[in-house]
Amino acid sequence: MKKLLLFILLLGSFAAFSQGTVTGTLLDGETGETLPSANVVETGTSNGTVADMDGNFTLNVSKNQGAVTVSFVGYSSKKINYTLVNGSANLGSVSLDLDADALGEVVIVGKGVIDLAGGRETPVAVTTILAEEIQRKAIGNVEITEAVKSAPSTHVSGESGFGDSQLYLRGFDQSNIAILLNGQPVNGMEDGLVYWSNWAGVADIATAIQVQRGLGASKLAISSVGGTTNIVMKAADRKAGGFARFLGGNDSYAKGTVAYNTGINDNGWAFSALVDYWQAHRKWSKGTYGQGQNYFFAVGYKPNETHAFNFLITGAPQLHGQKWSQSKERIAADPKFNEHWGYTSDGIESERQNYYHKPVINLNWDWDISDVTDLSTVAYASWGRGGGTGNLGSSSARKRTEDPDGDGPLIGQIDYDAIAANNAIVGVGGDYGGEFGSGYIRRASVNNHQWFGMVSNLNHEFSKSFNVNVGADLRFYRGDHFRQVTDLYGLSGWDDNGTDNPGLLITATFDPTPWAALSNFADEGDRIGYDYSENINYQGIFGQMEYATDVFSMFVQGAFSNQSYQRDGRFIEDEDGLGKSDKVSKTGYNVKGGLSYTIAGDHKIYANAGYYSRQPYLDNIFVDIRSSNELIKNPEVDNQTITSFEGGYHFKSNRIKANFNAYVTDWDNRTLTDDGIDDNGTPKDETDDFEINIIQRGIRQFHTGAEFDISFKASDWLTLQGFLSGGRWIYKGESSVFIYNDATGALISESDGVNRDGVKVSNAPQLTMGLGGLVKIVKGLSVDASIKHQERHYEYTDVNTSATDYMPSRLSPYAITDAGLTYDFDLGSNELTFRANVYNVFDYIRLSNSDAFGYYTTNGRTYNGSIKYSF
């Protein structure tokens, strides 16, 4: 009898459970590819199944009407209602969309050292851009920074030359934003600067970019002020296949790319390779030509389920003509004017040409020690070779144009034929004048470096709620800086020291191109102007603890670092050189923490705080007086201090994601160094101008602001995004200014107690707002557009001017609209995609930045707040 009852109960439960079956196929919403092994669960139960290798699934369900939830790693889950008809329901093709919040789950290698916001439960202010959007926004004759310009409190100044883009977060420039590639720091060790021309091909190999504003999620022993930008590069792809791509654009821009992946073989090996070539006649201003290549090679090896390795080498050799500072009057007459180029027998040549080649090697190792412990390590090396060209000497044979205001002549386009004819008369040129001038040459300021480093992070989960990680960050850097001659233009040689003190006659020239720069640069005896090296060693340790439950999380994080600096000066006139300076060592530290609380599942509030004691950059510790080759050591340069608070609210549902963030950052005790030109009281007479070094001490910046962004998936065919960010970025208190003569090292002026209180920070617009959308018109065809409005952007603040008699004027507000169209052709198992972009649809010309000389970098924008151009 008991057996009969048990049988009846089991039969009844089976009947209740197996009302029917639901079937369907799971696809990637963008590519249309199937999603094998995706999860399908009857909503509200533990009853589920897994899709087969073709994305097909069959699930026995317990109700005639209900819902199933489908999910896949790296994609947003989706809930789908069903109604059984005759015991079955076919859902057809179910598309899932990529989820930027799940980025950490799709990183193939280095997930322990690539600090992503999703790797920590306590949130930060973050924007993530996935590969598809990068391909839409940053492929073509723009830099990868274009992909992030729609993030709140982000400003991208495209500049007018290829690779000269500038990125700003919350009003801080990119020397104060940590830029990481697969966990590898790439900010310059000497000054923190980032040159995007060195990474011209990274858009082709980027899996994602994550912009963390403010305190960020980085555990490294670095203390960026503005935030952290993580660029995650491809690993060796485990899926076999390849592609070819051709791009064309305005001003003769052309780019071709080919790539191939072998896929992973039975022994766990995978290989990927990509190469491309690009060139253009100009970017925006005249004479801003460019050309370059990109190469990427990766090897992946997974010997077992415990270890995974990925080796990659990549580089982007390039050269491009630049537009240097121009007079306001000349740019007002023609915003595209550029005085630094002319025609030679070989075509267009610019006296201001940037060229660089920076091969990077990166080795990632992920070791799953146990179910609760893992170790990630990246070792890297880079060898940067190249520099920027400019002119030395003078020649009366440059073409000149009349001043638009009629006040006198201005230098115009270069006449290289006339320069060569004049040089033939001069004979030996040098830094002295004569009846026919000192002669005119093209020189290169060379910046070579070797950089080796390693980042390692050990993570251990003590429980499901509590985890700890610790790690180390080691860097060894040497930079060599000198000048060399690239073209004598008919001179028989160049005497770098003048007739009163004749030195070695320089006759050797060196090709200012990126591939030649790897090995063909001047030996010590052929260097001019200056010659020195800088060595930096950096050791850092860091750690983090986080406690997190379903509704509450908190973390504390700390780092300590030691950095040593040493200069080694050489010069050709002194056989002993200047020798090595004393080694200067400085320690720094940071501590930050935060907590969050989840309300009703979809709502989360958080607050974070941090304090940094950051070592100054090497350029703040040593100032090079180039002509006399003396080193000025500034022992009183202390650490900068940064105090930051932020808080916010995050909301996420199936269709809406919204974020609100507010922040306060107090950045004190900054030391800034710069160089410039003193007109000697005669602005119209350039012959008596001389170079100066400027040192500013005790600068304090205070940044407050708020940000709001929202993404709304209105339907399967329409997605909308918008943001609004506003800030108040000002200087506070007083600072000191010291100005030195670059040639003699003499102190020209010293200004103590310069009042900067209330002066606006001029780096970026303090109010930005934007709106964008993606519309899928029919299968395979989509259009997208975005508009960004920027205002409350101020002119550069002169270092000698106090707040009592100078308040910077506002630049004109402007809005830039971009649009694009994508069509994916259905070719069965193969893919063919057509993409068209239009940047700055309405062709507005507006000022995007001003520089330290009071002249303007136009990028197609006005030079002040009163004149507007459009055509």
XYZ file of N, CA and C in Angstrom, residues 621-783:
489
model
N 61.301 67.495 -9.872
C 62.458 67.387 -8.987
C 63.708 67.961 -9.647
N 63.878 67.703 -10.938
C 65.020 68.230 -11.672
C 64.506 69.118 -12.801
N 65.128 70.259 -12.967
C 64.817 71.139 -14.100
C 66.094 71.275 -14.904
N 66.025 70.955 -16.183
C 67.225 70.973 -17.018
C 67.390 72.337 -17.670
N 68.535 72.991 -17.401
C 68.873 74.221 -18.103
C 69.742 73.797 -19.285
N 69.136 73.740 -20.449
C 69.715 72.977 -21.533
C 71.035 73.531 -22.051
N 71.108 74.831 -22.277
C 72.286 75.373 -22.942
C 73.539 75.241 -22.084
N 73.420 75.468 -20.779
C 74.590 75.376 -19.909
C 74.713 74.000 -19.272
N 73.712 73.160 -19.496
C 73.705 71.807 -18.965
C 73.926 71.743 -17.459
N 73.321 72.655 -16.755
C 73.318 72.592 -15.300
C 72.009 71.936 -14.855
N 72.085 71.286 -13.722
C 70.897 70.686 -13.145
C 70.466 71.485 -11.934
N 69.233 71.913 -11.933
C 68.690 72.583 -10.753
C 67.894 71.546 -9.976
N 68.335 71.287 -8.758
C 67.638 70.338 -7.906
C 66.724 71.112 -6.961
N 65.509 70.633 -6.807
C 64.536 71.311 -5.969
C 64.209 70.422 -4.773
N 65.044 70.394 -3.752
C 64.810 69.458 -2.651
C 63.554 69.757 -1.861
N 63.065 71.000 -1.949
C 61.898 71.355 -1.152
C 60.590 70.927 -1.805
N 60.650 70.253 -2.948
C 59.430 69.764 -3.583
C 58.915 68.564 -2.799
N 57.796 68.745 -2.135
C 57.219 67.689 -1.305
C 56.108 66.971 -2.066
N 55.587 65.938 -1.446
C 54.498 65.179 -2.049
C 53.243 66.033 -2.213
N 52.513 65.732 -3.261
C 51.183 66.297 -3.403
C 50.225 65.555 -2.475
N 49.186 66.223 -2.046
C 48.173 65.577 -1.209
C 46.811 65.715 -1.880
N 46.091 64.614 -1.898
C 44.784 64.580 -2.550
C 43.777 63.985 -1.585
N 42.700 64.708 -1.342
C 41.606 64.224 -0.506
C 40.341 64.189 -1.357
N 39.654 63.073 -1.343
C 38.499 62.938 -2.231
C 37.352 62.228 -1.537
N 36.130 62.723 -1.804
C 34.904 62.113 -1.317
C 33.947 61.985 -2.496
N 33.202 60.900 -2.534
C 32.195 60.733 -3.577
C 31.071 59.849 -3.073
N 29.927 60.030 -3.648
C 28.770 59.216 -3.299
C 27.835 59.150 -4.481
N 26.923 58.199 -4.449
C 26.033 58.094 -5.591
C 24.916 57.097 -5.407
N 24.116 57.006 -6.467
C 22.953 56.131 -6.527
C 22.954 55.442 -7.882
N 22.805 54.122 -7.876
C 22.751 53.333 -9.102
C 21.440 52.566 -9.161
N 20.826 52.555 -10.340
C 19.592 51.798 -10.573
C 19.772 50.947 -11.825
N 19.321 49.719 -11.754
C 19.434 48.835 -12.909
C 18.236 47.905 -12.974
N 17.590 47.869 -14.137
C 16.531 46.912 -14.410
C 16.792 46.314 -15.783
N 15.843 45.544 -16.299
C 16.061 44.916 -17.601
C 16.221 45.938 -18.713
N 15.553 47.095 -18.580
C 15.568 48.063 -19.672
C 16.262 49.385 -19.330
N 16.411 49.684 -18.054
C 16.938 50.993 -17.652
C 18.139 50.814 -16.736
N 19.178 51.594 -17.020
C 20.307 51.737 -16.104
C 20.533 53.228 -15.888
N 20.544 53.644 -14.623
C 20.727 55.060 -14.313
C 21.717 55.199 -13.161
N 22.533 56.258 -13.237
C 23.558 56.492 -12.220
C 23.623 57.977 -11.893
N 23.724 58.259 -10.599
C 23.967 59.621 -10.144
C 25.183 59.592 -9.230
N 26.146 60.497 -9.488
C 27.362 60.566 -8.684
C 27.640 62.018 -8.319
N 28.142 62.237 -7.113
C 28.599 63.558 -6.683
C 29.991 63.392 -6.073
N 30.837 64.421 -6.220
C 32.225 64.272 -5.780
C 32.801 65.598 -5.297
N 33.844 65.484 -4.459
C 34.668 66.607 -4.011
C 36.118 66.126 -4.030
N 36.996 66.841 -4.729
C 38.420 66.495 -4.770
C 39.238 67.736 -4.457
N 40.078 67.622 -3.434
C 40.943 68.713 -3.002
C 42.394 68.293 -3.266
N 43.057 68.973 -4.200
C 44.395 68.604 -4.660
C 45.339 69.732 -4.276
N 46.240 69.466 -3.324
C 47.061 70.524 -2.749
C 48.552 70.236 -2.956
N 49.334 71.322 -2.829
C 50.795 71.272 -2.872
C 51.333 70.764 -4.206
N 50.704 71.181 -5.277
C 51.204 70.827 -6.611
C 52.426 71.672 -6.955
N 53.359 71.066 -7.660
C 54.471 71.789 -8.274
C 54.390 71.577 -9.767
N 54.381 72.648 -10.516
C 54.301 72.562 -11.967
C 55.543 73.183 -12.585
N 56.077 72.533 -13.615
C 57.203 73.079 -14.369
C 56.798 73.184 -15.826
N 57.280 74.220 -16.472
C 56.948 74.442 -17.874
C 58.081 75.255 -18.488
N 58.092 75.336 -19.793
C 59.033 76.229 -20.461
C 58.244 77.190 -21.331
N 58.892 78.237 -21.753
C 58.207 79.248 -22.551
C 59.199 80.167 -23.224
N 58.680 81.243 -23.775
C 59.481 82.234 -24.495
C 59.257 83.598 -23.850
N 60.351 84.296 -23.554
C 60.290 85.670 -23.085
C 60.590 86.577 -24.270
N 59.678 87.498 -24.585
C 59.876 88.354 -25.757
C 60.807 89.523 -25.477
N 61.344 89.617 -24.245
C 62.328 90.643 -23.876
C 61.767 92.049 -24.019
N 60.457 92.171 -23.881
C 59.818 93.472 -23.964
C 59.559 93.975 -25.366
N 59.873 93.159 -26.379
C 59.665 93.568 -27.778
C 58.886 92.486 -28.505
N 57.573 92.442 -28.352
C 56.783 91.347 -28.912
C 56.840 91.246 -30.426
N 57.146 92.349 -31.136
C 57.202 92.302 -32.593
C 58.576 91.872 -33.110
N 59.566 91.900 -32.234
C 60.927 91.556 -32.627
C 61.286 90.197 -32.037
N 61.377 89.177 -32.905
C 61.650 87.827 -32.413
C 63.135 87.558 -32.226
N 64.004 88.428 -32.714
C 65.440 88.159 -32.679
C 66.019 88.200 -31.268
N 65.370 88.920 -30.343
C 65.905 89.000 -28.982
C 65.120 88.132 -27.997
N 64.252 87.247 -28.511
C 63.512 86.348 -27.632
C 64.462 85.310 -27.021
N 64.113 84.809 -25.833
C 64.908 83.740 -25.235
C 63.997 82.792 -24.457
N 64.469 81.547 -24.303
C 63.683 80.519 -23.643
C 63.781 80.661 -22.124
N 62.704 80.307 -21.469
C 62.650 80.401 -20.003
C 62.099 79.102 -19.428
N 62.431 78.845 -18.172
C 61.850 77.761 -17.388
C 60.974 78.367 -16.295
N 59.800 77.798 -16.104
C 58.829 78.323 -15.144
C 58.538 77.241 -14.106
N 58.672 77.585 -12.850
C 58.378 76.663 -11.756
C 57.316 77.298 -10.875
N 56.212 76.602 -10.683
C 55.147 77.058 -9.799
C 55.028 76.090 -8.627
N 54.930 76.632 -7.418
C 54.885 75.799 -6.218
C 53.640 76.130 -5.388
N 53.183 75.113 -4.645
C 52.102 75.321 -3.688
C 50.747 75.552 -4.316
N 50.511 74.989 -5.488
C 49.225 75.185 -6.174
C 48.180 74.250 -5.570
N 46.990 74.784 -5.377
C 45.878 74.000 -4.839
C 44.680 74.110 -5.767
N 44.136 72.954 -6.170
C 42.927 72.905 -6.984
C 41.809 72.254 -6.193
N 40.586 72.761 -6.397
C 39.427 72.258 -5.679
C 38.318 71.992 -6.691
N 37.946 70.713 -6.832
C 36.960 70.309 -7.832
C 35.750 69.688 -7.145
N 34.576 70.225 -7.407
C 33.328 69.625 -6.942
C 32.390 69.487 -8.138
N 31.488 68.512 -8.070
C 30.576 68.354 -9.186
C 29.617 67.200 -8.988
N 28.720 67.049 -9.953
C 27.732 65.971 -9.949
C 27.525 65.482 -11.369
N 27.152 64.197 -11.485
C 26.995 63.559 -12.791
C 25.741 62.689 -12.790
N 25.070 62.668 -13.918
C 23.914 61.790 -14.090
C 23.977 61.189 -15.486
N 23.801 59.882 -15.581
C 23.713 59.241 -16.890
C 22.656 58.164 -16.862
N 22.048 57.913 -18.023
C 20.958 56.950 -18.122
C 21.029 56.242 -19.467
N 20.720 54.959 -19.455
C 20.596 54.169 -20.673
C 19.239 53.487 -20.647
N 18.485 53.617 -21.732
C 17.117 53.106 -21.786
C 16.946 52.278 -23.047
N 16.712 50.999 -22.870
C 16.411 50.122 -24.005
C 14.907 50.152 -24.208
N 14.464 51.094 -25.016
C 13.029 51.325 -25.180
C 12.343 50.132 -25.814
N 13.020 49.454 -26.724
C 12.493 48.271 -27.390
C 13.661 47.508 -27.976
N 13.381 46.418 -28.652
C 14.462 45.654 -29.270
C 15.127 46.425 -30.405
N 14.449 47.493 -30.889
C 15.015 48.225 -32.027
C 15.499 49.638 -31.658
N 15.280 50.068 -30.414
C 15.652 51.429 -30.034
C 16.325 51.454 -28.668
N 17.528 52.033 -28.623
C 18.247 52.251 -27.376
C 18.631 53.714 -27.286
N 18.355 54.344 -26.140
C 18.661 55.752 -25.929
C 19.633 55.897 -24.751
N 20.516 56.875 -24.847
C 21.460 57.169 -23.771
C 21.559 58.673 -23.596
N 21.768 59.107 -22.367
C 21.918 60.535 -22.105
C 22.740 60.763 -20.861
N 23.304 61.954 -20.741
C 24.063 62.290 -19.537
C 24.055 63.792 -19.324
N 24.311 64.186 -18.072
C 24.435 65.586 -17.687
C 25.471 65.645 -16.572
N 26.476 66.494 -16.723
C 27.496 66.626 -15.681
C 27.872 68.090 -15.538
N 28.002 68.508 -14.298
C 28.396 69.888 -14.019
C 29.386 69.928 -12.882
N 30.301 70.883 -12.945
C 31.317 70.987 -11.908
C 31.675 72.433 -11.609
N 32.351 72.621 -10.503
C 32.935 73.908 -10.129
C 34.393 73.632 -9.796
N 35.285 73.969 -10.736
C 36.700 73.648 -10.615
C 37.469 74.955 -10.521
N 38.086 75.187 -9.377
C 38.759 76.453 -9.143
C 40.108 76.219 -8.451
N 40.958 77.247 -8.511
C 42.169 77.281 -7.693
C 41.832 77.936 -6.358
N 42.578 77.536 -5.320
C 42.377 78.130 -3.997
C 43.707 78.614 -3.442
N 43.636 79.669 -2.643
C 44.805 80.131 -1.907
C 45.842 80.818 -2.777
N 47.096 80.749 -2.328
C 48.213 81.422 -2.981
C 49.256 80.407 -3.435
N 50.083 80.807 -4.391
C 51.185 79.978 -4.851
C 52.344 80.880 -5.234
N 53.506 80.262 -5.490
C 54.709 81.004 -5.840
C 55.150 80.658 -7.254
N 55.738 81.634 -7.939
C 56.196 81.453 -9.315
C 57.657 81.872 -9.423
N 58.496 80.989 -9.979
C 59.909 81.275 -10.216
C 60.179 81.105 -11.704
N 60.837 82.102 -12.316
C 61.140 82.050 -13.746
C 62.652 82.161 -13.929
N 63.220 81.191 -14.667
C 64.657 81.129 -14.898
C 64.957 81.329 -16.383
N 66.108 81.941 -16.663
C 66.617 82.017 -18.026
C 67.150 80.634 -18.403
N 66.623 80.062 -19.466
C 67.014 78.712 -19.857
C 68.482 78.646 -20.267
N 69.016 79.709 -20.837
C 70.386 79.683 -21.345
C 71.413 79.827 -20.231
N 71.113 80.615 -19.205
C 72.102 80.912 -18.172
C 71.771 80.308 -16.820
N 70.532 79.920 -16.620
C 70.110 79.428 -15.321
C 69.808 80.523 -14.329
N 69.918 81.793 -14.749
C 69.708 82.920 -13.835
C 68.223 83.059 -13.491
N 67.949 83.390 -12.227
C 66.589 83.646 -11.793
C 66.151 85.013 -12.297
N 65.122 85.035 -13.154
C 64.638 86.286 -13.728
C 63.668 86.970 -12.785
N 62.748 86.197 -12.245
C 61.764 86.795 -11.345
C 61.281 85.761 -10.355
N 60.841 86.255 -9.197
C 60.294 85.401 -8.149
C 59.078 86.104 -7.567
N 57.950 85.407 -7.601
C 56.704 85.993 -7.114
C 56.141 85.101 -6.016
N 56.167 85.608 -4.796
C 55.610 84.860 -3.667
C 54.190 85.341 -3.383
N 53.375 84.427 -2.908
C 52.027 84.789 -2.498
C 51.150 85.268 -3.629
N 51.301 84.671 -4.842
C 50.414 85.029 -5.945
C 49.016 84.497 -5.635
N 48.046 85.383 -5.569
C 46.692 85.026 -5.180
C 45.954 84.396 -6.355
N 45.614 83.120 -6.214
C 44.855 82.422 -7.262
C 43.437 82.089 -6.807
N 43.052 82.541 -5.642
C 41.800 82.112 -5.042
C 40.611 82.446 -5.945
N 39.884 81.413 -6.344
C 38.690 81.599 -7.155
C 38.917 81.587 -8.650
N 40.178 81.540 -9.119
C 40.442 81.488 -10.558
C 39.964 80.149 -11.106
N 39.285 80.174 -12.250
C 38.717 78.968 -12.826
C 39.810 78.083 -13.430
N 39.664 76.772 -13.253
C 40.530 75.809 -13.929
C 40.117 75.749 -15.387
N 41.103 75.841 -16.273
C 40.784 76.044 -17.689
C 40.902 74.791 -18.539
N 41.158 73.629 -17.941
C 41.446 72.440 -18.739
C 40.294 71.984 -19.619
N 39.070 72.044 -19.113
C 37.947 71.401 -19.796
C 36.664 72.133 -19.469
N 35.601 71.948 -20.277
C 34.310 72.571 -19.979
C 33.729 72.024 -18.688
N 33.187 72.906 -17.869
C 32.690 72.500 -16.560
C 31.205 72.128 -16.578
N 30.555 72.272 -17.719
C 29.177 71.824 -17.883
C 29.068 71.106 -19.222
N 28.672 69.832 -19.191
C 28.494 69.056 -20.416
C 27.198 68.277 -20.335
N 26.599 68.064 -21.473
C 25.390 67.247 -21.551
C 25.337 66.598 -22.923
N 24.733 65.432 -22.986
C 24.698 64.731 -24.258
C 23.524 63.792 -24.367
N 23.197 63.452 -25.599
C 22.103 62.538 -25.903
C 22.503 61.721 -27.120
N 22.245 60.418 -27.062
C 22.570 59.555 -28.186
C 21.554 58.447 -28.320
N 21.542 57.817 -29.494
C 20.602 56.738 -29.716
C 21.073 55.796 -30.803
N 20.587 54.562 -30.733
C 20.847 53.537 -31.734
C 19.510 52.974 -32.179
N 19.261 53.006 -33.491
C 18.001 52.528 -34.047
C 18.284 51.396 -35.022
N 17.672 50.240 -34.766
C 17.758 49.110 -35.692
C 16.550 49.182 -36.613
N 16.811 49.557 -37.857
C 15.706 49.821 -38.792
C 15.124 48.523 -39.314
N 15.946 47.716 -39.921
C 15.562 46.377 -40.354
C 16.713 45.459 -39.983
N 16.548 44.178 -40.197
C 17.598 43.239 -39.846
C 18.888 43.606 -40.565
N 19.922 43.830 -39.789
C 21.235 44.146 -40.348
C 21.504 45.620 -40.520
N 20.463 46.472 -40.524
C 20.648 47.903 -40.760
C 20.352 48.694 -39.492
N 21.308 49.524 -39.083
C 21.110 50.371 -37.910
C 21.756 51.726 -38.146
N 21.210 52.736 -37.487
C 21.785 54.075 -37.516
C 21.970 54.535 -36.076
